[in-house]
CSV table of C-alpha atoms and ligand atoms in Angstrom, one decimal:
chain,number,residue,atom,x,y,z
A,1,UNK,CA,78.3,42.3,108.6
A,2,UNK,CA,75.7,42.1,105.8
A,3,UNK,CA,74.2,38.9,105.0
A,4,UNK,CA,74.5,38.2,101.1
A,5,UNK,CA,71.0,38.8,100.6
A,6,UNK,CA,71.3,42.5,102.0
A,7,UNK,CA,74.6,42.7,100.3
A,8,UNK,CA,73.1,42.2,96.9
A,9,UNK,CA,70.6,44.6,97.5
A,10,UNK,CA,72.8,47.1,98.8
A,11,UNK,CA,75.6,47.1,96.4
A,12,UNK,CA,74.6,45.1,93.2
A,13,UNK,CA,71.1,45.9,92.7
A,14,UNK,CA,69.6,48.7,94.7
A,15,UNK,CA,67.3,49.2,92.3
A,16,UNK,CA,65.6,45.6,92.8
A,17,UNK,CA,65.0,45.8,96.4
A,18,UNK,CA,62.4,43.4,97.6
A,19,UNK,CA,61.5,42.6,94.4
A,20,UNK,CA,61.1,39.6,92.8
A,21,UNK,CA,62.9,38.6,89.5
A,22,UNK,CA,59.9,38.6,87.6
A,23,UNK,CA,58.5,42.3,89.1
A,24,UNK,CA,62.0,43.7,88.0
A,25,UNK,CA,62.1,42.4,84.8
A,26,UNK,CA,59.3,40.2,83.4
A,27,UNK,CA,56.3,42.5,84.1
A,28,UNK,CA,57.5,45.2,81.0
A,29,UNK,CA,58.3,42.0,78.8
A,30,UNK,CA,55.0,40.6,78.8
A,31,UNK,CA,53.2,44.2,78.0
A,32,UNK,CA,55.5,43.9,75.2
A,33,UNK,CA,54.0,41.0,73.6
A,34,UNK,CA,52.7,41.9,70.4
A,35,UNK,CA,49.4,41.8,69.2
A,36,UNK,CA,47.6,38.6,68.0
A,37,UNK,CA,50.3,35.5,69.1
A,38,UNK,CA,51.8,33.3,66.7
A,39,UNK,CA,50.1,30.1,66.0
A,40,UNK,CA,50.6,27.4,69.2
A,41,UNK,CA,51.8,29.9,71.7
A,42,UNK,CA,49.8,29.0,74.4
A,43,UNK,CA,47.5,31.5,76.1
A,44,UNK,CA,48.7,33.1,79.1
A,45,UNK,CA,45.5,33.0,81.0
A,46,UNK,CA,46.6,29.4,82.2
A,47,UNK,CA,49.7,30.6,83.5
A,48,UNK,CA,48.6,34.0,85.2
A,49,UNK,CA,48.2,32.6,88.6
A,50,UNK,CA,51.4,31.0,88.9
A,51,UNK,CA,52.9,34.2,87.1
A,52,UNK,CA,51.2,36.2,89.6
A,53,UNK,CA,52.5,34.9,92.6
A,54,UNK,CA,56.4,34.7,91.1
A,55,UNK,CA,55.7,38.3,90.7
A,56,UNK,CA,54.6,39.0,94.1
A,57,UNK,CA,57.4,36.5,95.6
A,58,UNK,CA,59.4,38.4,98.6
A,59,UNK,CA,63.0,37.4,98.3
A,60,UNK,CA,64.1,35.6,100.9
A,61,UNK,CA,66.7,32.9,99.7
A,62,UNK,CA,66.2,34.1,96.1
A,63,UNK,CA,64.4,36.4,93.9
A,64,UNK,CA,63.2,34.0,92.1
A,65,UNK,CA,60.0,31.5,93.6
A,66,UNK,CA,61.2,28.6,92.3
A,67,UNK,CA,65.0,28.9,93.1
A,68,UNK,CA,63.6,29.5,96.7
A,69,UNK,CA,61.3,26.7,96.6
A,70,UNK,CA,64.8,24.2,95.3
A,71,UNK,CA,66.6,25.8,98.4
A,72,UNK,CA,64.1,25.5,100.8
A,73,UNK,CA,63.9,21.7,99.8
A,74,UNK,CA,67.4,21.1,99.6
A,75,UNK,CA,67.9,22.6,103.1
A,76,UNK,CA,65.1,20.0,104.4
A,77,UNK,CA,67.0,17.2,103.1
A,78,UNK,CA,70.6,18.3,104.4
A,79,UNK,CA,72.6,17.4,107.1
A,80,UNK,CA,72.9,20.0,110.0
A,81,UNK,CA,76.8,21.1,109.0
A,82,UNK,CA,75.4,21.7,105.5
A,83,UNK,CA,71.8,23.2,106.3
A,84,UNK,CA,73.5,26.3,108.4
A,85,UNK,CA,75.6,26.9,105.1
A,86,UNK,CA,72.5,26.8,102.8
A,87,UNK,CA,70.6,28.7,105.0
A,88,UNK,CA,73.3,31.6,104.7
A,89,UNK,CA,72.9,32.0,101.0
A,90,UNK,CA,71.1,34.1,98.4
A,91,UNK,CA,70.8,33.1,95.0
A,92,UNK,CA,70.1,36.1,92.5
A,93,UNK,CA,68.3,35.3,89.7
A,94,UNK,CA,70.2,38.0,86.8
A,95,UNK,CA,69.1,39.0,83.5
A,96,UNK,CA,72.5,37.9,81.8
A,97,UNK,CA,71.6,36.5,78.5
A,98,UNK,CA,75.5,35.0,78.0
A,99,UNK,CA,75.2,31.2,78.2
A,100,UNK,CA,77.7,30.8,80.9
A,101,UNK,CA,76.7,28.7,83.8
A,102,UNK,CA,75.3,30.5,87.1
A,103,UNK,CA,78.4,32.8,88.2
A,104,UNK,CA,79.2,33.2,91.5
A,105,UNK,CA,81.6,35.6,94.0
A,106,UNK,CA,82.5,36.1,97.6
A,107,UNK,CA,84.5,39.3,98.2
A,108,UNK,CA,84.6,38.7,101.9
A,109,UNK,CA,82.7,41.8,102.7
A,110,UNK,CA,79.4,39.9,103.6
A,111,UNK,CA,78.3,36.7,105.4
A,112,UNK,CA,77.3,33.5,103.6
A,113,UNK,CA,77.3,33.0,99.8
A,114,UNK,CA,76.2,34.9,97.0
A,115,UNK,CA,75.0,33.2,93.6
A,116,UNK,CA,74.1,34.8,90.4
A,117,UNK,CA,72.0,32.4,88.4
A,118,UNK,CA,71.6,33.8,85.0
A,119,UNK,CA,68.8,33.3,82.7
A,120,UNK,CA,70.8,32.5,79.5
A,121,UNK,CA,71.5,28.9,80.0
A,122,UNK,CA,68.1,28.1,81.8
A,123,UNK,CA,66.1,29.7,79.2
A,124,UNK,CA,68.1,27.5,76.4
A,125,UNK,CA,67.2,24.7,78.9
A,126,UNK,CA,63.9,24.9,78.7
A,127,UNK,CA,63.8,24.6,75.0
A,128,UNK,CA,65.7,21.7,74.9
A,129,UNK,CA,63.5,20.3,77.4
A,130,UNK,CA,60.8,20.4,75.3
A,131,UNK,CA,62.5,18.7,72.5
A,132,UNK,CA,63.8,16.0,74.7
A,133,UNK,CA,60.4,15.2,75.9
A,134,UNK,CA,58.6,15.1,72.4
A,135,UNK,CA,61.7,12.8,71.3
A,136,UNK,CA,61.7,10.6,74.0
A,137,UNK,CA,58.0,10.0,74.1
A,138,UNK,CA,58.3,9.8,70.0
A,139,UNK,CA,61.0,6.8,70.6
A,140,UNK,CA,58.8,4.9,73.0
A,141,UNK,CA,55.4,5.4,71.9
A,142,UNK,CA,56.4,4.9,68.2
A,143,UNK,CA,57.6,1.1,69.1
A,144,UNK,CA,54.3,0.7,70.5
A,145,UNK,CA,52.0,2.1,67.9
A,146,UNK,CA,53.9,2.2,65.1
A,147,UNK,CA,54.7,4.8,62.6
A,148,UNK,CA,51.5,5.4,61.1
A,149,UNK,CA,49.5,6.0,63.9
A,150,UNK,CA,48.0,9.6,64.0
A,151,UNK,CA,49.5,10.4,67.6
A,152,UNK,CA,53.3,9.3,65.9
A,153,UNK,CA,52.7,11.4,63.0
A,154,UNK,CA,51.5,14.5,65.0
A,155,UNK,CA,54.9,13.8,67.2
A,156,UNK,CA,57.1,13.0,64.2
A,157,UNK,CA,56.1,16.5,62.6
A,158,UNK,CA,56.7,18.1,65.7
A,159,UNK,CA,60.2,16.6,66.8
A,160,UNK,CA,61.3,17.9,63.2
A,161,UNK,CA,60.0,21.1,63.3
A,162,UNK,CA,61.5,21.9,66.7
A,163,UNK,CA,64.7,20.2,65.9
A,164,UNK,CA,65.1,22.5,63.4
A,165,UNK,CA,64.0,25.7,65.4
A,166,UNK,CA,66.7,24.7,67.9
A,167,UNK,CA,69.2,24.4,65.6
A,168,UNK,CA,68.7,27.6,64.1
A,169,UNK,CA,68.7,29.5,67.4
A,170,UNK,CA,71.8,27.5,68.7
A,171,UNK,CA,73.5,29.0,65.5
A,172,UNK,CA,72.7,32.5,66.6
A,173,UNK,CA,73.3,32.1,69.9
A,174,UNK,CA,77.0,30.7,69.3
A,175,UNK,CA,77.9,33.0,66.7
A,176,UNK,CA,76.4,35.9,69.3
A,177,UNK,CA,77.4,34.3,72.3
A,178,UNK,CA,74.0,35.4,73.6
A,179,UNK,CA,70.6,33.5,74.2
A,180,UNK,CA,68.3,35.4,72.8
A,181,UNK,CA,64.9,34.4,71.2
A,182,UNK,CA,62.9,35.6,67.9
A,183,UNK,CA,59.4,35.0,67.2
A,184,UNK,CA,60.4,32.5,64.5
A,185,UNK,CA,62.7,30.1,66.2
A,186,UNK,CA,61.0,29.8,69.8
A,187,UNK,CA,59.6,26.6,70.4
A,188,UNK,CA,56.5,25.8,72.4
A,189,UNK,CA,55.3,22.7,73.7
A,190,UNK,CA,51.8,20.9,73.1
A,191,UNK,CA,49.3,21.9,76.0
A,192,UNK,CA,49.3,18.5,77.0
A,193,UNK,CA,52.9,18.0,77.3
A,194,UNK,CA,53.9,21.4,78.9
A,195,UNK,CA,53.8,19.9,82.2
A,196,UNK,CA,56.4,17.4,81.3
A,197,UNK,CA,58.7,19.9,79.5
A,198,UNK,CA,58.7,22.1,82.6
A,199,UNK,CA,59.4,19.4,85.0
A,200,UNK,CA,62.6,18.5,83.0
A,201,UNK,CA,63.5,22.0,82.7
A,202,UNK,CA,63.6,22.1,86.3
A,203,UNK,CA,65.8,18.9,86.6
A,204,UNK,CA,68.4,21.4,84.6
A,205,UNK,CA,68.0,24.3,86.8
A,206,UNK,CA,68.7,22.2,89.8
A,207,UNK,CA,71.8,21.1,88.5
A,208,UNK,CA,73.0,24.5,87.4
A,209,UNK,CA,71.9,25.9,91.1
A,210,UNK,CA,73.4,22.8,92.7
A,211,UNK,CA,76.9,23.0,90.8
A,212,UNK,CA,77.1,26.8,91.8
A,213,UNK,CA,76.2,25.5,95.6
A,214,UNK,CA,78.7,23.1,95.5
A,215,UNK,CA,81.4,25.5,94.5
A,216,UNK,CA,80.5,27.5,97.6
A,217,UNK,CA,80.4,24.5,100.2
A,218,UNK,CA,83.6,22.6,98.6
A,219,UNK,CA,85.4,25.8,99.6
A,220,UNK,CA,86.5,27.1,96.1
A,221,UNK,CA,85.1,30.5,96.4
A,222,UNK,CA,86.8,31.2,100.4
A,223,UNK,CA,89.9,30.2,101.7
A,224,UNK,CA,89.9,28.4,104.8
A,225,UNK,CA,86.3,26.4,104.2
A,226,UNK,CA,86.3,23.1,105.3
A,227,UNK,CA,85.4,21.0,102.7
A,228,UNK,CA,82.3,18.9,102.7
A,229,UNK,CA,83.3,15.0,102.8
A,230,UNK,CA,80.5,13.3,100.5
A,231,UNK,CA,82.9,13.2,97.4
A,232,UNK,CA,85.2,10.6,99.5
A,233,UNK,CA,83.2,7.8,99.2
A,234,UNK,CA,83.3,7.9,95.5
A,235,UNK,CA,85.6,4.8,93.7
A,236,UNK,CA,88.6,6.4,92.1
A,237,UNK,CA,87.1,5.8,88.5
A,238,UNK,CA,84.6,8.5,89.3
A,239,UNK,CA,86.8,10.9,90.5
A,240,UNK,CA,88.3,12.6,87.4
A,241,UNK,CA,89.7,15.7,89.2
A,242,UNK,CA,92.5,13.2,90.3
A,243,UNK,CA,93.5,13.2,86.7
A,244,UNK,CA,94.1,16.8,86.1
A,245,UNK,CA,96.9,19.1,87.4
A,246,UNK,CA,94.6,22.4,86.4
A,247,UNK,CA,93.0,23.6,90.2
A,248,UNK,CA,90.1,25.2,88.1
A,249,UNK,CA,89.3,22.1,86.2
A,250,UNK,CA,89.8,20.0,89.5
A,251,UNK,CA,86.9,22.4,90.8
A,252,UNK,CA,84.7,22.0,88.1
A,253,UNK,CA,84.5,18.2,88.2
A,254,UNK,CA,84.2,18.4,92.0
A,255,UNK,CA,81.3,20.8,91.3
A,256,UNK,CA,79.7,18.5,88.9
A,257,UNK,CA,80.2,15.5,91.2
A,258,UNK,CA,78.6,17.3,94.4
A,259,UNK,CA,76.0,18.6,92.3
A,260,UNK,CA,74.6,14.8,91.8
A,261,UNK,CA,75.6,13.7,94.9
A,262,UNK,CA,74.2,16.5,97.4
A,263,UNK,CA,70.7,14.8,96.6
A,264,UNK,CA,71.3,11.7,95.6
A,265,UNK,CA,72.9,10.6,98.7
A,266,UNK,CA,69.7,11.4,100.8
A,267,UNK,CA,67.6,8.2,101.3
A,268,UNK,CA,63.9,8.3,101.6
A,269,UNK,CA,62.0,4.9,102.6
A,270,UNK,CA,59.5,5.5,99.7
A,271,UNK,CA,60.4,3.5,96.8
A,272,UNK,CA,58.6,5.5,94.1
A,273,UNK,CA,60.2,8.7,95.7
A,274,UNK,CA,63.2,7.3,95.5
A,275,UNK,CA,63.3,6.3,91.8
A,276,UNK,CA,62.1,9.6,91.0
A,277,UNK,CA,64.5,11.5,92.6
A,278,UNK,CA,67.6,9.2,90.6
A,279,UNK,CA,65.7,9.7,87.5
A,280,UNK,CA,65.5,13.7,88.0
A,281,UNK,CA,69.4,13.9,89.1
A,282,UNK,CA,70.4,11.9,86.4
A,283,UNK,CA,68.2,13.8,83.5
A,284,UNK,CA,68.9,17.0,85.0
A,285,UNK,CA,73.1,16.7,85.1
A,286,UNK,CA,73.1,14.3,81.8
A,287,UNK,CA,70.8,16.7,79.8
A,288,UNK,CA,72.2,20.2,81.4
A,289,UNK,CA,75.8,18.9,80.0
A,290,UNK,CA,74.4,17.6,76.5
A,291,UNK,CA,73.2,21.3,75.8
A,292,UNK,CA,76.4,22.7,77.2
A,293,UNK,CA,77.9,20.8,74.5
A,294,UNK,CA,75.8,22.4,71.9
A,295,UNK,CA,77.4,25.5,73.2
A,296,UNK,CA,80.8,24.5,73.5
A,297,UNK,CA,80.9,22.9,69.9
A,298,UNK,CA,84.2,21.3,70.6
A,299,UNK,CA,83.3,18.9,73.0
A,300,UNK,CA,87.0,17.1,73.9
A,301,UNK,CA,88.5,20.8,74.4
A,302,UNK,CA,89.3,21.9,77.4
A,303,UNK,CA,89.0,25.9,77.8
A,304,UNK,CA,91.1,27.6,80.9
A,305,UNK,CA,88.4,27.5,83.2
A,306,UNK,CA,86.3,24.1,82.3
A,307,UNK,CA,87.6,20.9,81.7
A,308,UNK,CA,86.1,19.0,78.2
A,309,UNK,CA,82.4,18.9,78.0
A,310,UNK,CA,83.2,15.3,77.1
A,311,UNK,CA,84.6,14.4,80.0
A,312,UNK,CA,82.3,16.0,82.4
A,313,UNK,CA,80.0,13.9,80.9
A,314,UNK,CA,81.4,11.0,81.2
A,315,UNK,CA,82.3,11.6,84.7
A,316,UNK,CA,78.5,12.3,85.2
A,317,UNK,CA,78.0,9.0,83.8
A,318,UNK,CA,80.3,6.8,86.1
A,319,UNK,CA,78.8,8.7,89.0
A,320,UNK,CA,75.1,8.0,88.4
A,321,UNK,CA,76.3,4.0,87.6
A,322,UNK,CA,78.1,3.8,90.5
A,323,UNK,CA,75.5,5.8,93.1
A,324,UNK,CA,72.3,4.9,91.4
A,325,UNK,CA,70.1,2.3,92.9
A,326,UNK,CA,68.2,1.4,90.2
A,327,UNK,CA,70.7,0.2,87.5
A,328,UNK,CA,68.3,-0.3,84.4
A,329,UNK,CA,66.4,2.7,84.7
A,330,UNK,CA,70.0,4.8,84.8
A,331,UNK,CA,70.8,2.6,81.8
A,332,UNK,CA,68.1,3.7,79.7
A,333,UNK,CA,68.3,7.3,80.5
A,334,UNK,CA,71.7,7.0,79.4
A,335,UNK,CA,70.7,5.6,76.2
A,336,UNK,CA,68.0,8.1,75.6
A,337,UNK,CA,70.2,11.0,76.2
A,338,UNK,CA,72.8,9.5,73.9
A,339,UNK,CA,70.0,9.2,71.2
A,340,UNK,CA,69.3,12.7,71.6
A,341,UNK,CA,72.7,13.9,71.3
A,342,UNK,CA,72.8,11.9,67.9
A,343,UNK,CA,69.5,13.9,66.6
A,344,UNK,CA,71.3,17.2,67.8
A,345,UNK,CA,74.6,16.6,66.1
A,346,UNK,CA,72.8,15.4,63.1
A,347,UNK,CA,70.5,18.9,63.1
A,348,UNK,CA,73.5,21.0,64.4
A,349,UNK,CA,76.7,19.4,62.9
A,350,UNK,CA,78.2,19.5,66.6
A,351,UNK,CA,78.0,18.4,70.1
A,352,UNK,CA,78.2,15.2,72.4
A,353,UNK,CA,76.7,13.2,70.0
A,354,UNK,CA,79.9,13.0,67.7
A,355,UNK,CA,80.9,10.5,69.6
A,356,UNK,CA,78.2,8.1,69.3
A,357,UNK,CA,76.7,5.7,66.4
A,358,UNK,CA,73.1,5.0,66.0
A,359,UNK,CA,73.4,1.7,65.2
A,360,UNK,CA,74.6,1.0,68.6
A,361,UNK,CA,71.2,1.7,69.8
A,362,UNK,CA,69.0,0.3,66.8
A,363,UNK,CA,68.7,-2.9,68.7
A,364,UNK,CA,66.1,-2.0,71.2
B,401,LIG,ZN1,81.5,25.5,87.6
C-alpha cells in the first residue's frame, strides 16, 4: 500500500516530486516581481536565507518546511496512539487561492492521511495578522503613552491605512471567491514588528492545520476509525455538536474543539511555556474564526457544510474559558479579539463584530 506522501506525488502532483512548495511555485513568482518595489515593501535580502531553506526543503511530512516543523512538534507532544497516526500523515500545501480551510480527502487506496492545505486562507490570515498586531499594540501603548506621542501617531496612521487596504482587498476576495493580491492593497508590516506579525500568522496556520488533522483522527474521513477521547472530558456547555442534527455540522464543531485541545491538554512544567502555549492557541483559534467571519459575511447563518461562524466562535470561547489555566490573560485576549472584530465591522460592514458594542470595552 502506498503512503499518503507517495500517493500525492504519484497521482496528484507527479510534476512536483520531491520539490518543496516554494521550489514548485514561488521561485518563479519571485522572479516576476516588478523592478523598483513600492514604498514600504521590505527587501528580500533579510529573508533570503529563510527562503533558500524553504526552497531546498525535502518533503517528508509536508512539502512546506514550516508545516513539517509544526507536525514534528505535535508528534513530540502527542500520546503514543496519536503519535503513530500523525507519523502516517502528509500535508500538501497547494496553490489553491480559494479561501476555504484546508481540504482533505481519503480514498482508501493509500495508508495514512492526506491533507491539502490551501494557501488562500493562510495568505489572508497573514494580512490580518499584521493589522491585528498593530491594532493591539496601538490599544496597549496608546493607554500608556497618550495620543500625541510620535509612536502612537505613527501607529494610528498605519492601522488606518492597513484597515482600509484590507477592507478593499476583502471586498474583492469575497466578490471573486479568490484570495489574490494587488500591489495596491497588499499590506506590509513595519520591519520592527514583522517578527510578531509572522508569529501571530503561524498561530492561525496551526489552528487551520490542527482542525484538518482533527477530522482525520476523530474518524470523520474513514469508517471504522476509533475516535480519540480528548473531547469527552469537556463539560456539556462546550459541546456544541450535541445541539445539532447535522452530521457535517457536528464534525466541524468537533474538529474546532479538538484543534484547540490537541495541544492545550499537553502540560509542561515551565510556567512561561504554558502561558505562551495558551496564548498562541487562543489567538490562533479566535483570530482564524474572526477572519473566516469576514469571508462568510452572514455570521449567524449556517451553510450546508459548516455551522454558523458565530456559533463556532462562541464554542471556541467556551472551551478556552473552561480549559485555560491563566483565566485573566484569556479574558484579555477575548476582549482584544472582540475590539478587533468591531474595527473590521466598521471598515467592512460585516463580520463577527456585528454582535458587539464598543461601549462594552471602553471602561478599561
Ligand atoms: Zn472542517
